[in-house]
PDB file of C-alpha atoms and ligand atoms in Angstrom:
ATOM      1  CA  UNK A   1      -5.101  -2.801 -19.455  1.00 91.00           C
ATOM      2  CA  UNK A   2      -1.486  -4.045 -19.565  1.00 97.00           C
ATOM      3  CA  UNK A   3       0.564  -1.041 -18.392  1.00 98.00           C
ATOM      4  CA  UNK A   4       3.831  -2.742 -19.387  1.00 98.00           C
ATOM      5  CA  UNK A   5       2.813  -3.216 -23.011  1.00 98.00           C
ATOM      6  CA  UNK A   6       4.832  -0.801 -25.154  1.00 97.00           C
ATOM      7  CA  UNK A   7       1.918  -0.129 -27.522  1.00 98.00           C
ATOM      8  CA  UNK A   8      -0.393   0.613 -24.568  1.00 98.00           C
ATOM      9  CA  UNK A   9       2.187   2.913 -22.932  1.00 98.00           C
ATOM     10  CA  UNK A  10       2.577   4.864 -26.189  1.00 98.00           C
ATOM     11  CA  UNK A  11      -1.205   5.059 -26.649  1.00 98.00           C
ATOM     12  CA  UNK A  12      -1.715   6.373 -23.104  1.00 98.00           C
ATOM     13  CA  UNK A  13       1.025   8.967 -23.512  1.00 98.00           C
ATOM     14  CA  UNK A  14      -0.519  10.099 -26.835  1.00 98.00           C
ATOM     15  CA  UNK A  15      -4.033  10.153 -25.348  1.00 97.00           C
ATOM     16  CA  UNK A  16      -2.865  12.644 -22.709  1.00 98.00           C
ATOM     17  CA  UNK A  17      -0.534  14.508 -25.149  1.00 97.00           C
ATOM     18  CA  UNK A  18       2.551  13.633 -23.082  1.00 98.00           C
ATOM     19  CA  UNK A  19       6.168  12.936 -23.964  1.00 97.00           C
ATOM     20  CA  UNK A  20       8.653  10.976 -21.839  1.00 97.00           C
ATOM     21  CA  UNK A  21      10.374  13.656 -19.772  1.00 97.00           C
ATOM     22  CA  UNK A  22      14.106  13.094 -19.634  1.00 96.00           C
ATOM     23  CA  UNK A  23      14.576  15.736 -16.930  1.00 96.00           C
ATOM     24  CA  UNK A  24      12.411  13.582 -14.626  1.00 97.00           C
ATOM     25  CA  UNK A  25      14.253  10.364 -15.473  1.00 97.00           C
ATOM     26  CA  UNK A  26      11.177   8.845 -17.096  1.00 98.00           C
ATOM     27  CA  UNK A  27      12.132   5.339 -18.216  1.00 98.00           C
ATOM     28  CA  UNK A  28       9.045   3.172 -17.804  1.00 98.00           C
ATOM     29  CA  UNK A  29       9.187  -0.574 -17.215  1.00 98.00           C
ATOM     30  CA  UNK A  30       7.877  -2.753 -20.039  1.00 98.00           C
ATOM     31  CA  UNK A  31       8.222  -6.197 -18.459  1.00 98.00           C
ATOM     32  CA  UNK A  32       5.344  -7.583 -16.386  1.00 98.00           C
ATOM     33  CA  UNK A  33       7.556 -10.232 -14.774  1.00 98.00           C
ATOM     34  CA  UNK A  34       9.983  -7.598 -13.516  1.00 98.00           C
ATOM     35  CA  UNK A  35       7.194  -5.403 -12.149  1.00 98.00           C
ATOM     36  CA  UNK A  36       5.561  -8.373 -10.407  1.00 98.00           C
ATOM     37  CA  UNK A  37       8.911  -9.546  -9.035  1.00 98.00           C
ATOM     38  CA  UNK A  38       9.611  -6.122  -7.503  1.00 98.00           C
ATOM     39  CA  UNK A  39       6.109  -5.934  -6.000  1.00 98.00           C
ATOM     40  CA  UNK A  40       6.376  -9.489  -4.626  1.00 98.00           C
ATOM     41  CA  UNK A  41       9.745  -8.906  -2.983  1.00 98.00           C
ATOM     42  CA  UNK A  42       9.666  -5.334  -1.692  1.00 98.00           C
ATOM     43  CA  UNK A  43       7.995  -6.271   1.573  1.00 94.00           C
ATOM     44  CA  UNK A  44       6.978  -9.379   3.498  1.00 92.00           C
ATOM     45  CA  UNK A  45       3.827  -8.135   5.219  1.00 96.00           C
ATOM     46  CA  UNK A  46       0.619  -7.704   3.185  1.00 97.00           C
ATOM     47  CA  UNK A  47      -0.841  -5.401   5.837  1.00 97.00           C
ATOM     48  CA  UNK A  48       1.907  -2.825   5.133  1.00 98.00           C
ATOM     49  CA  UNK A  49       1.608   0.557   3.466  1.00 98.00           C
ATOM     50  CA  UNK A  50       3.955   1.118   0.544  1.00 98.00           C
ATOM     51  CA  UNK A  51       5.340   4.545  -0.312  1.00 98.00           C
ATOM     52  CA  UNK A  52       6.055   4.551  -4.034  1.00 98.00           C
ATOM     53  CA  UNK A  53       8.239   7.290  -5.486  1.00 98.00           C
ATOM     54  CA  UNK A  54       7.585   8.088  -9.142  1.00 98.00           C
ATOM     55  CA  UNK A  55       4.643   5.901 -10.194  1.00 98.00           C
ATOM     56  CA  UNK A  56       4.913   7.007 -13.851  1.00 98.00           C
ATOM     57  CA  UNK A  57       1.784   5.645 -15.556  1.00 98.00           C
ATOM     58  CA  UNK A  58       1.136   3.274 -12.646  1.00 98.00           C
ATOM     59  CA  UNK A  59       2.453  -0.141 -13.736  1.00 98.00           C
ATOM     60  CA  UNK A  60       4.229  -0.940 -10.454  1.00 98.00           C
ATOM     61  CA  UNK A  61       1.588   0.952  -8.428  1.00 98.00           C
ATOM     62  CA  UNK A  62      -1.118  -1.387  -9.698  1.00 98.00           C
ATOM     63  CA  UNK A  63       0.831  -4.479  -8.629  1.00 98.00           C
ATOM     64  CA  UNK A  64       1.611  -2.955  -5.223  1.00 98.00           C
ATOM     65  CA  UNK A  65      -2.060  -2.084  -4.785  1.00 98.00           C
ATOM     66  CA  UNK A  66      -3.014  -5.732  -5.381  1.00 98.00           C
ATOM     67  CA  UNK A  67      -0.583  -7.001  -2.737  1.00 98.00           C
ATOM     68  CA  UNK A  68      -0.509  -4.462   0.097  1.00 98.00           C
ATOM     69  CA  UNK A  69      -3.003  -2.637   2.293  1.00 98.00           C
ATOM     70  CA  UNK A  70      -2.282   0.920   1.097  1.00 98.00           C
ATOM     71  CA  UNK A  71      -0.099   2.600  -1.503  1.00 98.00           C
ATOM     72  CA  UNK A  72       0.927   6.254  -1.315  1.00 98.00           C
ATOM     73  CA  UNK A  73       2.475   7.354  -4.612  1.00 98.00           C
ATOM     74  CA  UNK A  74       4.413  10.623  -5.009  1.00 98.00           C
ATOM     75  CA  UNK A  75       4.758  11.825  -8.588  1.00 98.00           C
ATOM     76  CA  UNK A  76       6.514  15.073  -9.537  1.00 98.00           C
ATOM     77  CA  UNK A  77       5.093  15.332 -13.068  1.00 98.00           C
ATOM     78  CA  UNK A  78       1.641  16.946 -12.921  1.00 98.00           C
ATOM     79  CA  UNK A  79       0.998  15.761 -16.476  1.00 98.00           C
ATOM     80  CA  UNK A  80       0.904  12.179 -15.190  1.00 98.00           C
ATOM     81  CA  UNK A  81      -1.732  12.824 -12.511  1.00 98.00           C
ATOM     82  CA  UNK A  82      -4.770  12.495 -14.864  1.00 98.00           C
ATOM     83  CA  UNK A  83      -3.069   9.440 -16.392  1.00 98.00           C
ATOM     84  CA  UNK A  84      -2.825   7.810 -12.956  1.00 98.00           C
ATOM     85  CA  UNK A  85      -6.496   8.618 -12.285  1.00 97.00           C
ATOM     86  CA  UNK A  86      -7.311   6.795 -15.503  1.00 97.00           C
ATOM     87  CA  UNK A  87      -5.017   3.772 -15.065  1.00 98.00           C
ATOM     88  CA  UNK A  88      -5.586   3.308 -11.316  1.00 97.00           C
ATOM     89  CA  UNK A  89      -9.291   4.169 -11.257  1.00 94.00           C
ATOM     90  CA  UNK A  90     -10.168   0.768  -9.745  1.00 94.00           C
ATOM     91  CA  UNK A  91      -7.426   0.806  -7.104  1.00 97.00           C
ATOM     92  CA  UNK A  92      -9.226   2.198  -4.070  1.00 96.00           C
ATOM     93  CA  UNK A  93      -6.242   1.758  -1.755  1.00 98.00           C
ATOM     94  CA  UNK A  94      -3.933   4.049  -3.771  1.00 98.00           C
ATOM     95  CA  UNK A  95      -3.384   7.725  -2.907  1.00 98.00           C
ATOM     96  CA  UNK A  96      -1.549   9.694  -5.584  1.00 98.00           C
ATOM     97  CA  UNK A  97       0.155  12.929  -4.526  1.00 98.00           C
ATOM     98  CA  UNK A  98       1.577  15.386  -7.040  1.00 98.00           C
ATOM     99  CA  UNK A  99       4.794  16.314  -5.241  1.00 98.00           C
ATOM    100  CA  UNK A 100       8.552  16.322  -5.544  1.00 98.00           C
ATOM    101  CA  UNK A 101       9.767  13.712  -3.045  1.00 98.00           C
ATOM    102  CA  UNK A 102      12.709  15.958  -2.179  1.00 98.00           C
ATOM    103  CA  UNK A 103      10.338  18.694  -1.004  1.00 98.00           C
ATOM    104  CA  UNK A 104       7.627  16.490   0.463  1.00 98.00           C
ATOM    105  CA  UNK A 105       6.894  16.344   4.195  1.00 98.00           C
ATOM    106  CA  UNK A 106       7.200  12.568   4.403  1.00 98.00           C
ATOM    107  CA  UNK A 107       6.611  12.485   8.136  1.00 98.00           C
ATOM    108  CA  UNK A 108       3.328  14.390   7.795  1.00 98.00           C
ATOM    109  CA  UNK A 109       2.155  12.407   4.766  1.00 98.00           C
ATOM    110  CA  UNK A 110       2.932   9.021   6.303  1.00 98.00           C
ATOM    111  CA  UNK A 111       1.952   9.667   9.944  1.00 98.00           C
ATOM    112  CA  UNK A 112      -1.535   8.088   9.630  1.00 97.00           C
ATOM    113  CA  UNK A 113      -0.072   5.035   7.919  1.00 98.00           C
ATOM    114  CA  UNK A 114       2.675   4.516  10.543  1.00 98.00           C
ATOM    115  CA  UNK A 115      -0.098   4.662  13.163  1.00 97.00           C
ATOM    116  CA  UNK A 116      -1.853   1.779  11.408  1.00 94.00           C
ATOM    117  CA  UNK A 117       1.173  -0.481  10.895  1.00 96.00           C
ATOM    118  CA  UNK A 118       4.376  -1.009   8.952  1.00 98.00           C
ATOM    119  CA  UNK A 119       5.484   1.192   6.061  1.00 98.00           C
ATOM    120  CA  UNK A 120       8.005   0.265   3.345  1.00 98.00           C
ATOM    121  CA  UNK A 121       9.273   2.099   0.281  1.00 98.00           C
ATOM    122  CA  UNK A 122       9.289   0.729  -3.251  1.00 98.00           C
ATOM    123  CA  UNK A 123      10.439   2.641  -6.341  1.00 98.00           C
ATOM    124  CA  UNK A 124      11.902   2.460  -9.778  1.00 98.00           C
ATOM    125  CA  UNK A 125      13.941   5.569  -9.052  1.00 98.00           C
ATOM    126  CA  UNK A 126      14.768   8.316 -11.544  1.00 96.00           C
ATOM    127  CA  UNK A 127      18.520   7.971 -12.189  1.00 93.00           C
ATOM    128  CA  UNK A 128      19.276  11.677 -11.921  1.00 93.00           C
ATOM    129  CA  UNK A 129      18.485  11.852  -8.244  1.00 95.00           C
ATOM    130  CA  UNK A 130      18.990   8.337  -6.814  1.00 96.00           C
ATOM    131  CA  UNK A 131      21.437   9.137  -4.003  1.00 95.00           C
ATOM    132  CA  UNK A 132      19.673  12.301  -2.728  1.00 96.00           C
ATOM    133  CA  UNK A 133      16.360  10.398  -2.556  1.00 98.00           C
ATOM    134  CA  UNK A 134      17.967   7.474  -0.714  1.00 97.00           C
ATOM    135  CA  UNK A 135      19.688   9.844   1.713  1.00 96.00           C
ATOM    136  CA  UNK A 136      16.441  11.727   2.345  1.00 97.00           C
ATOM    137  CA  UNK A 137      14.645   8.455   3.149  1.00 98.00           C
ATOM    138  CA  UNK A 138      17.428   7.233   5.450  1.00 96.00           C
ATOM    139  CA  UNK A 139      18.038  10.557   7.207  1.00 95.00           C
ATOM    140  CA  UNK A 140      14.302  11.120   7.728  1.00 96.00           C
ATOM    141  CA  UNK A 141      14.549   8.788  10.722  1.00 95.00           C
ATOM    142  CA  UNK A 142      11.171   7.322   9.718  1.00 98.00           C
ATOM    143  CA  UNK A 143      10.954   3.674  10.759  1.00 97.00           C
ATOM    144  CA  UNK A 144      10.533   2.147   7.288  1.00 98.00           C
ATOM    145  CA  UNK A 145      10.786  -1.626   7.325  1.00 98.00           C
ATOM    146  CA  UNK A 146      12.255  -2.044   3.828  1.00 98.00           C
ATOM    147  CA  UNK A 147      13.416   0.336   1.120  1.00 98.00           C
ATOM    148  CA  UNK A 148      13.419  -1.407  -2.261  1.00 98.00           C
ATOM    149  CA  UNK A 149      14.756   0.537  -5.208  1.00 98.00           C
ATOM    150  CA  UNK A 150      15.541  -0.054  -8.832  1.00 98.00           C
ATOM    151  CA  UNK A 151      18.719   1.880  -9.619  1.00 98.00           C
ATOM    152  CA  UNK A 152      21.648   1.838 -12.052  1.00 97.00           C
ATOM    153  CA  UNK A 153      23.562  -1.445 -11.638  1.00 97.00           C
ATOM    154  CA  UNK A 154      26.791   0.431 -10.983  1.00 96.00           C
ATOM    155  CA  UNK A 155      25.208   2.277  -8.045  1.00 96.00           C
ATOM    156  CA  UNK A 156      23.665  -0.978  -6.802  1.00 97.00           C
ATOM    157  CA  UNK A 157      27.139  -2.559  -6.721  1.00 96.00           C
ATOM    158  CA  UNK A 158      28.387   0.367  -4.640  1.00 95.00           C
ATOM    159  CA  UNK A 159      25.482   0.112  -2.187  1.00 96.00           C
ATOM    160  CA  UNK A 160      25.955  -3.622  -1.718  1.00 97.00           C
ATOM    161  CA  UNK A 161      29.793  -3.687  -1.600  1.00 95.00           C
ATOM    162  CA  UNK A 162      31.602  -5.076   1.425  1.00 92.00           C
ATOM    163  CA  UNK A 163      34.614  -3.405   3.097  1.00 88.00           C
ATOM    164  CA  UNK A 164      37.718  -3.837   0.961  1.00 86.00           C
ATOM    165  CA  UNK A 165      35.758  -4.161  -2.315  1.00 89.00           C
ATOM    166  CA  UNK A 166      36.813  -1.854  -5.141  1.00 87.00           C
ATOM    167  CA  UNK A 167      33.168  -0.697  -5.358  1.00 91.00           C
ATOM    168  CA  UNK A 168      33.119   0.409  -1.728  1.00 92.00           C
ATOM    169  CA  UNK A 169      32.356   4.120  -1.309  1.00 91.00           C
ATOM    170  CA  UNK A 170      31.098   6.564   1.326  1.00 93.00           C
ATOM    171  CA  UNK A 171      27.505   5.584   0.467  1.00 94.00           C
ATOM    172  CA  UNK A 172      28.335   1.919   1.254  1.00 95.00           C
ATOM    173  CA  UNK A 173      29.387   2.788   4.797  1.00 95.00           C
ATOM    174  CA  UNK A 174      26.517   5.246   5.317  1.00 96.00           C
ATOM    175  CA  UNK A 175      23.969   2.703   4.091  1.00 97.00           C
ATOM    176  CA  UNK A 176      25.468  -0.039   6.286  1.00 96.00           C
ATOM    177  CA  UNK A 177      24.875   2.236   9.268  1.00 97.00           C
ATOM    178  CA  UNK A 178      21.140   2.412   8.562  1.00 98.00           C
ATOM    179  CA  UNK A 179      20.439  -1.084   7.277  1.00 98.00           C
ATOM    180  CA  UNK A 180      21.426  -4.201   5.365  1.00 97.00           C
ATOM    181  CA  UNK A 181      21.252  -4.000   1.561  1.00 97.00           C
ATOM    182  CA  UNK A 182      20.720  -6.978  -0.698  1.00 97.00           C
ATOM    183  CA  UNK A 183      20.877  -7.028  -4.495  1.00 98.00           C
ATOM    184  CA  UNK A 184      17.829  -8.937  -5.730  1.00 98.00           C
ATOM    185  CA  UNK A 185      18.222  -9.015  -9.517  1.00 97.00           C
ATOM    186  CA  UNK A 186      19.409  -7.128 -12.597  1.00 98.00           C
ATOM    187  CA  UNK A 187      17.180  -5.785 -15.374  1.00 98.00           C
ATOM    188  CA  UNK A 188      18.640  -5.075 -18.786  1.00 98.00           C
ATOM    189  CA  UNK A 189      18.173  -1.650 -20.385  1.00 98.00           C
ATOM    190  CA  UNK A 190      15.916  -3.055 -23.141  1.00 98.00           C
ATOM    191  CA  UNK A 191      13.153  -3.671 -20.544  1.00 98.00           C
ATOM    192  CA  UNK A 192      12.358   0.069 -20.401  1.00 98.00           C
ATOM    193  CA  UNK A 193      10.847   2.684 -22.665  1.00 97.00           C
ATOM    194  CA  UNK A 194      12.776   4.780 -23.557  1.00 97.00           C
ATOM    195  CA  UNK A 195      15.737   2.449 -22.956  1.00 97.00           C
ATOM    196  CA  UNK A 196      18.370   4.006 -20.679  1.00 95.00           C
ATOM    197  CA  UNK A 197      22.081   3.665 -21.533  1.00 94.00           C
ATOM    198  CA  UNK A 198      22.851   1.229 -18.713  1.00 96.00           C
ATOM    199  CA  UNK A 199      21.335  -1.794 -16.975  1.00 98.00           C
ATOM    200  CA  UNK A 200      19.519  -1.507 -13.662  1.00 98.00           C
ATOM    201  CA  UNK A 201      19.388  -3.613 -10.510  1.00 98.00           C
ATOM    202  CA  UNK A 202      16.877  -3.954  -7.723  1.00 98.00           C
ATOM    203  CA  UNK A 203      18.270  -3.480  -4.219  1.00 98.00           C
ATOM    204  CA  UNK A 204      16.253  -4.191  -1.086  1.00 98.00           C
ATOM    205  CA  UNK A 205      17.451  -2.559   2.124  1.00 98.00           C
ATOM    206  CA  UNK A 206      16.209  -3.956   5.430  1.00 98.00           C
ATOM    207  CA  UNK A 207      16.473  -1.066   7.854  1.00 98.00           C
ATOM    208  CA  UNK A 208      17.873  -1.790  11.309  1.00 98.00           C
ATOM    209  CA  UNK A 209      15.114  -1.605  13.906  1.00 96.00           C
ATOM    210  CA  UNK A 210      17.871  -0.849  16.364  1.00 96.00           C
ATOM    211  CA  UNK A 211      21.224   0.244  14.929  1.00 96.00           C
ATOM    212  CA  UNK A 212      23.907  -2.272  15.971  1.00 96.00           C
ATOM    213  CA  UNK A 213      26.622   0.410  16.067  1.00 96.00           C
ATOM    214  CA  UNK A 214      25.927   3.949  17.240  1.00 97.00           C
ATOM    215  CA  UNK A 215      28.592   6.683  17.299  1.00 98.00           C
ATOM    216  CA  UNK A 216      28.885   9.172  20.166  1.00 98.00           C
ATOM    217  CA  UNK A 217      28.448  11.997  17.683  1.00 97.00           C
ATOM    218  CA  UNK A 218      26.719  11.393  14.345  1.00 97.00           C
ATOM    219  CA  UNK A 219      28.140  14.495  12.553  1.00 96.00           C
ATOM    220  CA  UNK A 220      31.703  13.356  13.415  1.00 97.00           C
ATOM    221  CA  UNK A 221      30.837   9.842  12.202  1.00 98.00           C
ATOM    222  CA  UNK A 222      29.608  11.098   8.821  1.00 96.00           C
ATOM    223  CA  UNK A 223      32.555  13.506   8.620  1.00 96.00           C
ATOM    224  CA  UNK A 224      34.950  10.590   9.204  1.00 97.00           C
ATOM    225  CA  UNK A 225      33.330   8.579   6.408  1.00 96.00           C
ATOM    226  CA  UNK A 226      33.314  11.526   4.008  1.00 94.00           C
ATOM    227  CA  UNK A 227      36.963  12.316   4.764  1.00 94.00           C
ATOM    228  CA  UNK A 228      37.999   8.687   4.323  1.00 93.00           C
ATOM    229  CA  UNK A 229      36.601   8.456   0.810  1.00 90.00           C
ATOM    230  CA  UNK A 230      37.191  11.977  -0.503  1.00 84.00           C
ATOM    231  CA  UNK A 231      40.714  11.213  -1.629  1.00 80.00           C
ATOM    232  CA  UNK A 232      40.662   7.520  -2.275  1.00 74.00           C
ATOM    233  CA  UNK A 233      44.283   7.189  -3.380  1.00 78.00           C
ATOM    234  CA  UNK A 234      45.572   8.613  -0.115  1.00 84.00           C
ATOM    235  CA  UNK A 235      46.168   6.592   3.025  1.00 88.00           C
ATOM    236  CA  UNK A 236      43.751   7.167   5.899  1.00 92.00           C
ATOM    237  CA  UNK A 237      45.891   9.637   7.943  1.00 92.00           C
ATOM    238  CA  UNK A 238      46.376  11.775   4.829  1.00 91.00           C
ATOM    239  CA  UNK A 239      42.732  11.833   3.775  1.00 91.00           C
ATOM    240  CA  UNK A 240      41.553  12.476   7.329  1.00 94.00           C
ATOM    241  CA  UNK A 241      44.012  15.335   7.831  1.00 92.00           C
ATOM    242  CA  UNK A 242      42.551  17.240   4.874  1.00 90.00           C
ATOM    243  CA  UNK A 243      39.159  17.363   6.663  1.00 93.00           C
ATOM    244  CA  UNK A 244      40.046  17.213  10.391  1.00 95.00           C
ATOM    245  CA  UNK A 245      42.293  20.286  10.361  1.00 93.00           C
ATOM    246  CA  UNK A 246      41.909  20.654  14.139  1.00 94.00           C
ATOM    247  CA  UNK A 247      43.980  17.476  14.644  1.00 95.00           C
ATOM    248  CA  UNK A 248      47.613  16.948  13.659  1.00 95.00           C
ATOM    249  CA  UNK A 249      48.672  14.167  11.331  1.00 93.00           C
ATOM    250  CA  UNK A 250      50.466  12.505  14.272  1.00 94.00           C
ATOM    251  CA  UNK A 251      47.292  12.558  16.372  1.00 95.00           C
ATOM    252  CA  UNK A 252      45.268  11.099  13.505  1.00 95.00           C
ATOM    253  CA  UNK A 253      47.829   8.362  12.880  1.00 95.00           C
ATOM    254  CA  UNK A 254      47.915   7.497  16.598  1.00 96.00           C
ATOM    255  CA  UNK A 255      44.104   7.325  16.698  1.00 96.00           C
ATOM    256  CA  UNK A 256      44.056   4.951  13.709  1.00 96.00           C
ATOM    257  CA  UNK A 257      46.680   2.699  15.334  1.00 96.00           C
ATOM    258  CA  UNK A 258      44.838   2.775  18.668  1.00 96.00           C
ATOM    259  CA  UNK A 259      41.762   1.493  16.840  1.00 96.00           C
ATOM    260  CA  UNK A 260      43.817  -1.539  15.812  1.00 96.00           C
ATOM    261  CA  UNK A 261      44.654  -0.626  12.213  1.00 96.00           C
ATOM    262  CA  UNK A 262      47.839  -0.305  10.232  1.00 94.00           C
ATOM    263  CA  UNK A 263      48.712   3.390   9.836  1.00 90.00           C
ATOM    264  CA  UNK A 264      48.679   2.997   6.031  1.00 89.00           C
ATOM    265  CA  UNK A 265      45.222   1.485   5.815  1.00 91.00           C
ATOM    266  CA  UNK A 266      42.765   2.953   3.280  1.00 89.00           C
ATOM    267  CA  UNK A 267      39.240   4.059   4.137  1.00 89.00           C
ATOM    268  CA  UNK A 268      37.502   1.473   1.964  1.00 90.00           C
ATOM    269  CA  UNK A 269      38.844  -1.319   4.193  1.00 92.00           C
ATOM    270  CA  UNK A 270      36.862  -0.149   7.235  1.00 95.00           C
ATOM    271  CA  UNK A 271      33.528  -1.642   8.291  1.00 95.00           C
ATOM    272  CA  UNK A 272      30.688   0.401   9.834  1.00 96.00           C
ATOM    273  CA  UNK A 273      31.678  -0.655  13.373  1.00 96.00           C
ATOM    274  CA  UNK A 274      35.284   0.368  12.657  1.00 97.00           C
ATOM    275  CA  UNK A 275      34.138   3.767  11.375  1.00 97.00           C
ATOM    276  CA  UNK A 276      32.097   4.186  14.553  1.00 98.00           C
ATOM    277  CA  UNK A 277      35.114   3.318  16.753  1.00 98.00           C
ATOM    278  CA  UNK A 278      37.423   5.641  14.814  1.00 97.00           C
ATOM    279  CA  UNK A 279      34.961   8.539  14.790  1.00 98.00           C
ATOM    280  CA  UNK A 280      34.430   8.125  18.564  1.00 98.00           C
ATOM    281  CA  UNK A 281      38.198   8.385  19.073  1.00 97.00           C
ATOM    282  CA  UNK A 282      38.432  11.483  16.863  1.00 97.00           C
ATOM    283  CA  UNK A 283      35.467  13.055  18.646  1.00 97.00           C
ATOM    284  CA  UNK A 284      37.129  12.530  22.044  1.00 96.00           C
ATOM    285  CA  UNK A 285      40.404  14.052  20.783  1.00 96.00           C
ATOM    286  CA  UNK A 286      38.590  17.103  19.412  1.00 95.00           C
ATOM    287  CA  UNK A 287      36.553  17.518  22.614  1.00 95.00           C
ATOM    288  CA  UNK A 288      39.710  17.302  24.752  1.00 93.00           C
ATOM    289  CA  UNK A 289      41.147  20.263  22.839  1.00 87.00           C
ATOM    290  CA  UNK A 290      38.129  22.526  23.359  1.00 85.00           C
TER     291      UNK A 290
HETATM  292  N1  SAM B   1       7.335   3.580 -11.718  1.00 94.45           N
HETATM  293  C1  SAM B   1       7.343   3.776 -13.152  1.00 94.45           C
HETATM  294  C2  SAM B   1       7.885   2.540 -13.818  1.00 94.45           C
HETATM  295  O1  SAM B   1       8.524   1.732 -13.133  1.00 94.45           O
HETATM  296  O2  SAM B   1       7.678   2.368 -15.019  1.00 94.45           O
HETATM  297  C3  SAM B   1       8.171   5.010 -13.551  1.00 94.45           C
HETATM  298  C4  SAM B   1       9.610   5.008 -13.100  1.00 94.45           C
HETATM  299  S1  SAM B   1      10.578   6.297 -13.827  1.00 94.45           S
HETATM  300  C5  SAM B   1      12.191   5.584 -13.795  1.00 94.45           C
HETATM  301  C6  SAM B   1      10.744   7.525 -12.544  1.00 94.45           C
HETATM  302  C7  SAM B   1       9.461   8.245 -12.151  1.00 94.45           C
HETATM  303  O3  SAM B   1       9.783   9.163 -11.092  1.00 94.45           O
HETATM  304  C8  SAM B   1       8.845   9.096 -13.227  1.00 94.45           C
HETATM  305  O4  SAM B   1       7.451   8.909 -13.226  1.00 94.45           O
HETATM  306  C9  SAM B   1       9.177  10.544 -12.843  1.00 94.45           C
HETATM  307  O5  SAM B   1       8.272  11.497 -13.325  1.00 94.45           O
HETATM  308  C10 SAM B   1       9.174  10.424 -11.328  1.00 94.45           C
HETATM  309  N2  SAM B   1      10.015  11.422 -10.625  1.00 94.45           N
HETATM  310  C11 SAM B   1      11.172  11.979 -11.032  1.00 94.45           C
HETATM  311  N3  SAM B   1      11.681  12.816 -10.104  1.00 94.45           N
HETATM  312  C12 SAM B   1      10.803  12.772  -9.061  1.00 94.45           C
HETATM  313  C13 SAM B   1      10.754  13.458  -7.810  1.00 94.45           C
HETATM  314  N4  SAM B   1      11.729  14.313  -7.449  1.00 94.45           N
HETATM  315  N5  SAM B   1       9.695  13.220  -6.982  1.00 94.45           N
HETATM  316  C14 SAM B   1       8.705  12.354  -7.356  1.00 94.45           C
HETATM  317  N6  SAM B   1       8.712  11.692  -8.536  1.00 94.45           N
HETATM  318  C15 SAM B   1       9.733  11.898  -9.378  1.00 94.45           C
END
């Protein structure tokens, strides 16, 4: 059964009386080469377990199952569960769980697999919830080796931007803290059914085993990043002062200069290590006042 063949996809959906559910971001891949390419490149170790988010009718799941030791697939749409039983009947190493990834206890679900070896994530993500899912995976603190996701190309450009790029955003700095992203390839909208409005790209993130830069206080670090990008047109002292109300504009400007920057620098110019240094300085200033 070719799960990327449009006629087959339509037949399966009709057989189970299902429609593509827009509210779940259901755009299924129709290109075998793309599916195989994602499965080939999402991980380097065949003995790994892969967590797949949103298996749909199982096209990518099947390819992952053929390449890796175990696949755990979380699917929110209960209507697709009997479909997955049908399409993945022969794949003994696949466990399908009918759950919303945002509510799932990932630590509990994956504990036995982490005990056995490495775990990576691979997903053609639903567009409506890309960033929350990525943040949940990163903030979980689970030691995933890779997170490979198919997302809107525009979001992929933001994730993979370098400091100073026009595409650089808060998510760029946050992601750089957790790992190193790499854009693998772009997939045009006509490779999906139904076709979305925009093209997609596959991004593979190699998570740091040991973070190269660690702030004294993580909440202050994330607050510094958020403040720096909230009002992009403003210079750094101005955007920081709207969030760090406990510090004066003069103190913020002095902290920025002490970190070796021009007082008029903008947030998007800063690298992860520079955000760590600046947030450490701000944390010390705040602590000194308490
Ligand atoms: N993997 C399939 C493919 O590549 O053709 C389907 C990808 S489709 C873009 C996104 C899938 O994620 C759908 O199957 C959808 O039902 C599922 N999904 C959406 N929101 C989800 C959530 N919060 N938790 C788990 N799965 C979700």
